[in-house]
């Protein structure tokens, strides 16, 4: 959870620092960040494949398969980063200009974007390595590495953007340089850790195409899931802008409360469930894995739901930290309370999705998010908000309806689907490729 809090705080710091620089700086960072989040979606997809195989093979003692899965995942991540580097080098100005930005925003945003996308190999490496290590049951080491890098990033952003001490004032470029430097520092730390004697994982020469195929089969739906959320932001923001600029700003402020306070705890539960369920399946205990996932889901609902109750009460006070414009405060409080009411649903969704991913099932969470986002979030907001005239209230309802639908899909499949058999079958398919260490337990 600490890692997630610091990562979210890092992004919040970037926005705050850009706000001190100029409105154009905020716009530049915000628009460039739309593209900068794309590598994270790819890295998370491959990383989910890595954590699924790592946890399952750890559970069944298949050390050789686990080592090959992690090695292949890291190589896939590096190769998948090349298109982003090319895009950043040759299409950075076009990418910002096509969004309708003014010339000063295009210039700053283009420089920011190219610097950020140059760190795509490091970003992929971090996401994949962290998840792979977590899959072995070691969640402490990734926390230390990632928390340290995020702290360096936060300090570097402030120092380089404002030119504190002997360093020059780099403005928006300083924010990008701090992020890219921290990403490469973090990636090198993970690669060295895996090579060291502290890690249960070892690098190997990859030879098994079955493992690579499974990484892609698990990773592609997860990548598509992340892209779905990113793509949906464009029409949703466009609808909110019809209601007014204050409404659009209010949405981002209101969502920030959940992202900074409640989301890290939900994601922590989701990762833990992924690991525990994966290892349970690897140990040959599918029923126990099912009930472990169910218990963690109940724990998430109780704790995150309780936090949501608190957030509902302090919504207006939180919003006032960002703005004092009366209209924006009113709408932002509404969005914050909509997310506060949804915390129970979000926690349940994240945990059950984590359990399914532990069983190598990433297709159903993708379909749940795809249908929930486009039918309920966008559909409810457009139909009831614009066409039927209910206004912003429809957007509040759409947020809750989106997560409610996702849970209907996931919980039904979790209780009745064949996700445990899918994970077991995939383990059997790659069992023949394991080396002589396959049945040797980790020391």
Coordinates of C-alpha atoms in Angstrom, one line a residue:
X1 CA 0.0 0.0 0.0
X2 CA 2.9 2.4 0.8
X3 CA 4.2 2.0 -2.7
X4 CA 0.8 2.8 -4.2
X5 CA 0.4 5.9 -2.0
X6 CA 3.8 7.3 -3.0
X7 CA 3.3 6.6 -6.7
X8 CA 0.0 8.4 -6.6
X9 CA 1.6 11.2 -4.6
X10 CA 4.3 11.5 -7.2
X11 CA 1.7 12.2 -9.9
X12 CA -0.1 14.6 -7.6
X13 CA 3.2 16.4 -7.0
X14 CA 3.8 16.8 -10.8
X15 CA 0.4 18.5 -11.2
X16 CA 1.0 20.8 -8.2
X17 CA 4.4 21.8 -9.3
X18 CA 3.2 22.4 -12.9
X19 CA 0.4 24.6 -11.4
X20 CA 3.0 26.8 -9.7
X21 CA 4.8 27.2 -13.0
X22 CA 1.9 28.2 -15.3
X23 CA -1.5 27.1 -16.6
X24 CA 0.3 26.2 -19.8
X25 CA 2.6 23.9 -17.9
X26 CA -0.4 22.1 -16.3
X27 CA -1.9 21.6 -19.7
X28 CA 1.4 20.4 -21.2
X29 CA 1.9 17.8 -18.5
X30 CA -1.8 16.7 -18.5
X31 CA -2.0 16.3 -22.3
X32 CA 1.4 14.6 -22.6
X33 CA 0.4 12.3 -19.7
X34 CA -2.4 10.9 -21.9
X35 CA 0.3 9.3 -24.1
X36 CA 2.8 8.7 -21.3
X37 CA 0.4 6.3 -19.6
X38 CA 0.3 4.0 -22.7
X39 CA 3.6 2.2 -21.8
X40 CA 2.3 1.6 -18.3
X41 CA -0.7 -0.3 -19.8
X42 CA 1.6 -2.5 -21.8
X43 CA 3.9 -3.1 -18.8
X44 CA 1.0 -3.9 -16.5
X45 CA -0.3 -6.4 -19.0
X46 CA 3.0 -8.3 -19.3
X47 CA 3.5 -7.9 -15.6
X48 CA 0.2 -9.6 -14.9
X49 CA 1.3 -12.5 -17.0
X50 CA 4.6 -12.6 -15.0
X51 CA 2.9 -12.5 -11.6
X52 CA 0.4 -15.2 -12.6
X53 CA 3.1 -17.6 -13.8
X54 CA 5.5 -16.6 -11.0
X55 CA 3.0 -17.3 -8.2
X56 CA 1.7 -20.5 -9.8
X57 CA 5.2 -21.9 -10.4
X58 CA 6.4 -20.9 -7.0
X59 CA 3.4 -22.7 -5.5
X60 CA 4.2 -25.9 -7.3
X61 CA 8.0 -25.6 -7.0
X62 CA 8.6 -25.3 -10.7
X63 CA 11.7 -23.0 -10.3
X64 CA 12.9 -23.5 -13.9
X65 CA 9.6 -22.5 -15.4
X66 CA 9.3 -19.5 -13.1
X67 CA 12.8 -18.3 -14.0
X68 CA 12.1 -18.6 -17.7
X69 CA 8.7 -16.9 -17.4
X70 CA 10.3 -13.9 -15.7
X71 CA 13.2 -13.7 -18.1
X72 CA 10.9 -13.9 -21.1
X73 CA 8.5 -11.3 -19.6
X74 CA 11.4 -8.8 -19.1
X75 CA 12.6 -9.3 -22.7
X76 CA 9.0 -8.9 -24.1
X77 CA 8.7 -5.7 -22.1
X78 CA 11.9 -4.2 -23.5
X79 CA 10.9 -5.1 -27.1
X80 CA 7.4 -3.7 -26.6
X81 CA 8.9 -0.4 -25.5
X82 CA 10.6 0.3 -28.8
X83 CA 7.5 1.7 -30.6
X84 CA 7.0 4.2 -27.8
X85 CA 10.5 5.5 -28.1
X86 CA 10.1 5.9 -31.9
X87 CA 6.7 7.6 -31.4
X88 CA 8.3 10.0 -28.8
X89 CA 11.2 10.9 -31.0
X90 CA 9.3 11.5 -34.3
X91 CA 5.7 12.3 -33.4
X92 CA 5.9 14.2 -30.1
X93 CA 4.8 17.6 -31.4
X94 CA 2.1 16.2 -33.5
X95 CA 0.8 14.1 -30.6
X96 CA 0.2 17.3 -28.5
X97 CA -0.9 19.5 -31.4
X98 CA -3.6 17.1 -32.6
X99 CA -5.4 17.5 -29.3
X100 CA -5.9 21.2 -30.1
X101 CA -3.3 22.7 -27.8
X102 CA -1.9 26.2 -28.2
X103 CA 1.6 26.7 -29.5
X104 CA 3.3 27.2 -26.1
X105 CA 1.5 24.1 -24.7
X106 CA 2.6 22.1 -27.8
X107 CA 6.3 23.1 -27.3
X108 CA 6.4 22.3 -23.6
X109 CA 4.3 19.2 -23.9
X110 CA 6.3 17.8 -26.8
X111 CA 9.6 18.1 -24.9
X112 CA 8.0 16.5 -21.8
X113 CA 6.6 13.7 -23.9
X114 CA 9.8 12.7 -25.7
X115 CA 11.7 12.6 -22.4
X116 CA 9.1 10.5 -20.7
X117 CA 8.7 8.0 -23.5
X118 CA 12.5 7.5 -23.6
X119 CA 12.0 5.8 -20.3
X120 CA 9.6 3.3 -21.7
X121 CA 12.0 0.3 -21.4
X122 CA 12.6 1.2 -17.7
X123 CA 8.9 1.6 -17.0
X124 CA 8.2 -1.8 -18.5
X125 CA 11.0 -3.4 -16.6
X126 CA 9.8 -2.0 -13.3
X127 CA 6.2 -3.1 -13.7
X128 CA 7.2 -6.6 -14.8
X129 CA 10.0 -7.2 -12.3
X130 CA 8.0 -5.9 -9.4
X131 CA 5.1 -8.2 -10.1
X132 CA 7.3 -11.2 -10.8
X133 CA 9.1 -10.8 -7.5
X134 CA 5.8 -10.3 -5.7
X135 CA 4.6 -13.6 -7.3
X136 CA 7.3 -15.4 -5.3
X137 CA 5.7 -14.1 -2.1
X138 CA 8.3 -11.3 -1.6
X139 CA 6.3 -8.1 -1.4
X140 CA 8.8 -6.3 0.9
X141 CA 11.6 -5.9 -1.6
X142 CA 9.5 -4.3 -4.4
X143 CA 8.0 -2.0 -1.8
X144 CA 11.5 -0.8 -0.7
X145 CA 12.7 -0.3 -4.3
X146 CA 9.6 1.4 -5.6
X147 CA 9.1 3.6 -2.5
X148 CA 12.7 4.8 -2.7
X149 CA 12.4 5.5 -6.4
X150 CA 9.1 7.4 -5.9
X151 CA 10.6 9.5 -3.1
X152 CA 13.6 10.4 -5.4
X153 CA 11.2 11.3 -8.1
X154 CA 9.2 13.6 -5.9
X155 CA 12.2 15.4 -4.6
X156 CA 13.8 15.5 -8.1
X157 CA 10.6 17.1 -9.6
X158 CA 10.7 19.9 -7.1
X159 CA 14.4 20.5 -7.3
X160 CA 14.8 20.4 -11.1
X161 CA 11.5 22.2 -11.9
X162 CA 12.3 25.2 -9.6
X163 CA 16.1 25.1 -9.9
X164 CA 16.8 24.7 -6.1
X165 CA 20.4 25.0 -5.1
X166 CA 23.1 24.9 -7.8
X167 CA 20.8 23.2 -10.3
X168 CA 19.2 25.1 -13.2
X169 CA 15.5 25.9 -13.3
X170 CA 14.2 23.5 -15.9
X171 CA 10.4 24.0 -15.5
X172 CA 8.3 21.3 -17.3
X173 CA 11.5 19.7 -18.6
X174 CA 12.7 19.2 -15.0
X175 CA 9.5 17.3 -14.2
X176 CA 10.1 15.0 -17.1
X177 CA 13.8 14.5 -16.3
X178 CA 13.1 13.7 -12.7
X179 CA 10.5 11.1 -13.7
X180 CA 12.7 9.5 -16.4
X181 CA 15.8 9.4 -14.2
X182 CA 13.8 7.8 -11.3
X183 CA 12.4 5.2 -13.7
X184 CA 15.8 4.1 -14.9
X185 CA 17.2 4.1 -11.4
X186 CA 14.3 2.0 -10.3
X187 CA 14.7 -0.4 -13.2
X188 CA 18.4 -0.9 -12.6
X189 CA 17.7 -1.6 -8.9
X190 CA 15.2 -4.3 -9.8
X191 CA 17.5 -5.9 -12.4
X192 CA 20.4 -6.0 -9.9
X193 CA 18.1 -7.4 -7.2
X194 CA 17.0 -10.3 -9.4
X195 CA 20.7 -11.0 -10.2
X196 CA 21.6 -11.0 -6.5
X197 CA 21.5 -13.8 -3.9
X198 CA 18.6 -12.1 -2.2
X199 CA 16.2 -13.0 -5.0
X200 CA 14.5 -16.3 -5.5
X201 CA 14.5 -15.7 -9.3
X202 CA 17.4 -16.2 -11.6
X203 CA 18.0 -15.1 -15.2
X204 CA 18.0 -18.0 -17.7
X205 CA 18.4 -18.4 -21.5
X206 CA 14.8 -18.5 -22.8
X207 CA 14.0 -21.5 -24.9
X208 CA 10.3 -22.4 -24.3
X209 CA 7.8 -20.8 -26.7
X210 CA 4.9 -22.1 -24.6
X211 CA 5.8 -19.9 -21.7
X212 CA 6.1 -16.9 -24.1
X213 CA 2.7 -17.7 -25.6
X214 CA 1.0 -17.9 -22.1
X215 CA 2.6 -14.6 -21.1
X216 CA 1.0 -13.0 -24.2
X217 CA -2.4 -14.8 -23.7
X218 CA -2.6 -13.5 -20.2
X219 CA -1.1 -10.1 -20.9
X220 CA -3.1 -9.0 -24.0
X221 CA -6.6 -8.8 -22.3
X222 CA -5.0 -7.0 -19.3
X223 CA -3.4 -4.5 -21.7
X224 CA -6.7 -4.1 -23.5
X225 CA -8.4 -3.5 -20.1
X226 CA -6.1 -0.7 -19.3
X227 CA -6.5 0.8 -22.8
X228 CA -10.2 0.7 -22.5
X229 CA -10.1 2.9 -19.4
X230 CA -7.7 5.3 -21.1
X231 CA -9.8 5.5 -24.3
X232 CA -13.0 6.1 -22.4
X233 CA -11.6 9.2 -20.8
X234 CA -11.8 11.1 -24.0
X235 CA -15.6 10.9 -24.6
X236 CA -16.3 11.1 -20.9
X237 CA -14.3 14.3 -20.6
X238 CA -16.0 15.6 -23.7
X239 CA -19.5 15.0 -22.2
X240 CA -18.5 16.7 -19.0
X241 CA -17.2 19.7 -20.9
X242 CA -20.6 20.1 -22.4
X243 CA -21.9 20.6 -18.8
X244 CA -19.1 23.3 -18.4
X245 CA -15.4 23.7 -17.7
X246 CA -16.1 23.8 -13.9
X247 CA -17.8 20.3 -14.1
X248 CA -14.8 18.8 -16.0
X249 CA -12.4 20.3 -13.4
X250 CA -14.6 19.1 -10.6
X251 CA -14.5 15.5 -11.9
X252 CA -10.7 15.4 -11.8
X253 CA -10.6 17.0 -8.3
X254 CA -13.3 14.6 -7.0
X255 CA -11.6 11.5 -8.4
X256 CA -8.3 12.6 -7.0
X257 CA -9.6 12.0 -3.4
X258 CA -10.3 8.4 -4.1
X259 CA -7.1 7.9 -6.1
X260 CA -4.9 9.3 -3.4
X261 CA -6.6 7.8 -0.3
X262 CA -8.7 4.7 -1.0
X263 CA -7.3 3.3 -4.3
X264 CA -3.8 2.3 -2.9
X265 CA -5.5 0.1 -0.3
X266 CA -7.8 -1.5 -3.0
X267 CA -4.8 -2.2 -5.3
X268 CA -2.8 -3.7 -2.4
X269 CA -5.6 -6.2 -1.7
X270 CA -5.8 -7.0 -5.4
X271 CA -2.1 -7.8 -5.7
X272 CA -2.2 -9.9 -2.5
X273 CA -5.1 -11.9 -3.8
X274 CA -3.4 -12.4 -7.1
X275 CA -0.3 -13.9 -5.4
X276 CA -2.2 -16.0 -2.8
X277 CA -4.6 -17.5 -5.3
X278 CA -1.9 -18.2 -7.8
X279 CA 0.3 -19.9 -5.3
X280 CA -2.8 -21.9 -4.0
X281 CA -3.5 -23.2 -7.5
X282 CA 0.2 -24.0 -8.0
X283 CA 0.1 -26.1 -4.7
X284 CA -2.8 -28.0 -6.1
X285 CA -5.5 -26.5 -3.8
X286 CA -8.1 -24.8 -6.0
X287 CA -10.8 -24.9 -3.4
X288 CA -8.6 -23.3 -0.8
X289 CA -7.5 -20.7 -3.4
X290 CA -11.2 -19.9 -4.1
X291 CA -12.0 -19.3 -0.4
X292 CA -8.8 -17.4 0.2
X293 CA -9.9 -15.0 -2.6
X294 CA -13.4 -14.8 -1.1
X295 CA -12.1 -13.9 2.4
X296 CA -9.8 -11.2 1.1
X297 CA -12.7 -9.8 -0.9
X298 CA -14.8 -9.5 2.3
X299 CA -11.8 -7.9 4.1
X300 CA -11.4 -5.4 1.3
X301 CA -15.1 -4.5 1.3
X302 CA -15.1 -4.0 5.1
X303 CA -11.9 -1.9 5.3
X304 CA -12.1 0.1 2.1
X305 CA -15.9 0.5 2.5
X306 CA -15.3 1.9 6.0
X307 CA -12.7 4.3 4.5
X308 CA -15.3 5.3 1.9
X309 CA -17.8 6.2 4.6
X310 CA -15.2 8.6 6.1
X311 CA -14.4 10.1 2.6
X312 CA -18.0 10.8 2.0
X313 CA -18.1 12.9 5.2
X314 CA -15.0 14.9 4.4
X315 CA -15.5 15.3 0.7
X316 CA -16.1 19.0 0.7
X317 CA -13.1 19.7 3.0
X318 CA -10.9 17.7 0.7
X319 CA -12.1 19.5 -2.4
X320 CA -11.4 22.9 -0.7
X321 CA -7.7 22.0 -0.8
X322 CA -7.8 22.3 -4.6
X323 CA -10.2 25.1 -5.3
X324 CA -12.5 27.7 -3.7
X325 CA -14.6 28.4 -6.7
X326 CA -18.2 27.8 -5.4
X327 CA -19.5 26.1 -8.5
X328 CA -16.5 23.8 -8.9
X329 CA -16.5 23.0 -5.2
X330 CA -20.2 21.9 -5.4
X331 CA -19.7 19.6 -8.4
X332 CA -16.4 18.3 -7.2
X333 CA -18.0 17.4 -3.8
X334 CA -20.6 15.4 -5.8
X335 CA -18.0 13.5 -7.7
X336 CA -16.0 12.8 -4.6
X337 CA -19.1 11.4 -2.8
X338 CA -19.9 9.3 -5.9
X339 CA -16.5 7.7 -5.7
X340 CA -16.8 7.4 -1.9
X341 CA -20.1 5.5 -2.3
X342 CA -18.4 3.3 -4.9
X343 CA -15.4 2.3 -2.7
X344 CA -17.1 -0.9 -1.6
X345 CA -17.8 -1.8 -5.2
X346 CA -14.3 -0.8 -6.4
X347 CA -12.6 -2.8 -3.7
X348 CA -14.7 -5.9 -4.4
X349 CA -14.0 -5.6 -8.2
X350 CA -10.3 -5.1 -7.7
X351 CA -9.9 -8.1 -5.4
X352 CA -12.0 -10.5 -7.4
X353 CA -10.2 -9.4 -10.6
X354 CA -6.9 -10.1 -8.8
X355 CA -8.1 -13.6 -7.9
X356 CA -9.1 -14.4 -11.4
X357 CA -5.8 -13.1 -12.7
X358 CA -4.1 -15.4 -10.2
X359 CA -5.8 -18.2 -12.1
X360 CA -4.5 -16.8 -15.5
X361 CA -8.0 -15.4 -16.3
X362 CA -7.7 -11.9 -17.6
X363 CA -10.4 -12.0 -20.3
X364 CA -13.4 -11.7 -18.0
X365 CA -12.1 -8.7 -16.1
X366 CA -11.4 -7.0 -19.5
X367 CA -15.0 -7.7 -20.7
X368 CA -16.4 -6.5 -17.4
X369 CA -14.6 -3.2 -17.6
X370 CA -15.3 -2.8 -21.3
X371 CA -19.1 -3.3 -20.9
X372 CA -19.2 -1.3 -17.6
X373 CA -17.3 1.6 -18.9
X374 CA -19.0 2.1 -22.3
X375 CA -22.5 1.0 -21.4
X376 CA -23.0 2.2 -17.9
X377 CA -20.5 5.0 -17.3
X378 CA -20.6 6.6 -20.8
X379 CA -24.1 5.4 -21.7
X380 CA -25.8 6.6 -18.5
X381 CA -24.0 9.9 -18.5
X382 CA -24.8 10.6 -22.2
X383 CA -28.4 9.3 -22.2
X384 CA -29.6 10.6 -18.9
X385 CA -27.3 13.6 -18.6
X386 CA -27.4 15.0 -22.1
X387 CA -30.4 13.6 -23.9
X388 CA -32.9 13.4 -21.0
X389 CA -31.6 16.5 -19.2
X390 CA -30.6 15.2 -15.8
X391 CA -27.2 16.9 -16.0
X392 CA -24.2 16.1 -13.8
X393 CA -26.3 13.8 -11.5
X394 CA -26.3 11.3 -14.4
X395 CA -22.4 11.2 -14.3
X396 CA -22.5 10.6 -10.5
X397 CA -24.9 7.7 -11.1
X398 CA -22.8 6.4 -14.1
X399 CA -19.8 6.0 -11.9
X400 CA -21.7 3.9 -9.4
X401 CA -23.5 1.9 -12.1
X402 CA -20.2 1.1 -13.9
X403 CA -18.6 -0.6 -10.8
X404 CA -21.9 -2.3 -9.8
X405 CA -22.1 -3.9 -13.3
X406 CA -18.4 -5.0 -13.2
X407 CA -19.1 -6.8 -9.9
X408 CA -22.2 -8.6 -11.3
X409 CA -20.0 -10.0 -14.1
X410 CA -17.0 -10.9 -12.1
X411 CA -18.7 -12.3 -9.0
X412 CA -20.9 -14.5 -11.1
X413 CA -17.9 -15.9 -13.1
X414 CA -15.8 -16.2 -9.9
X415 CA -18.5 -18.4 -8.4
X416 CA -19.5 -20.4 -11.4
X417 CA -16.7 -20.2 -14.0
X418 CA -13.8 -22.4 -14.9
X419 CA -11.1 -20.0 -14.0
X420 CA -9.4 -22.5 -11.7
X421 CA -9.4 -25.1 -14.4
X422 CA -7.9 -22.6 -16.8
X423 CA -5.0 -21.9 -14.5
X424 CA -4.4 -25.6 -13.8
X425 CA -4.5 -26.4 -17.5
X426 CA -2.0 -23.7 -18.4
X427 CA 0.4 -25.0 -15.7
X428 CA 0.1 -28.5 -17.1
X429 CA 0.8 -27.3 -20.6
X430 CA 4.1 -25.7 -19.5
X431 CA 5.1 -28.5 -17.0
X432 CA 6.9 -30.5 -19.6
X433 CA 9.3 -27.7 -20.3
X434 CA 10.5 -27.4 -16.8
X435 CA 14.1 -28.3 -16.1
X436 CA 15.5 -30.6 -13.4
X437 CA 14.8 -27.9 -10.8
X438 CA 11.0 -28.1 -11.4
X439 CA 10.2 -30.0 -8.2
X440 CA 12.9 -28.5 -6.0
X441 CA 11.4 -26.1 -3.4
X442 CA 12.9 -22.7 -3.0
X443 CA 15.4 -22.2 -0.3

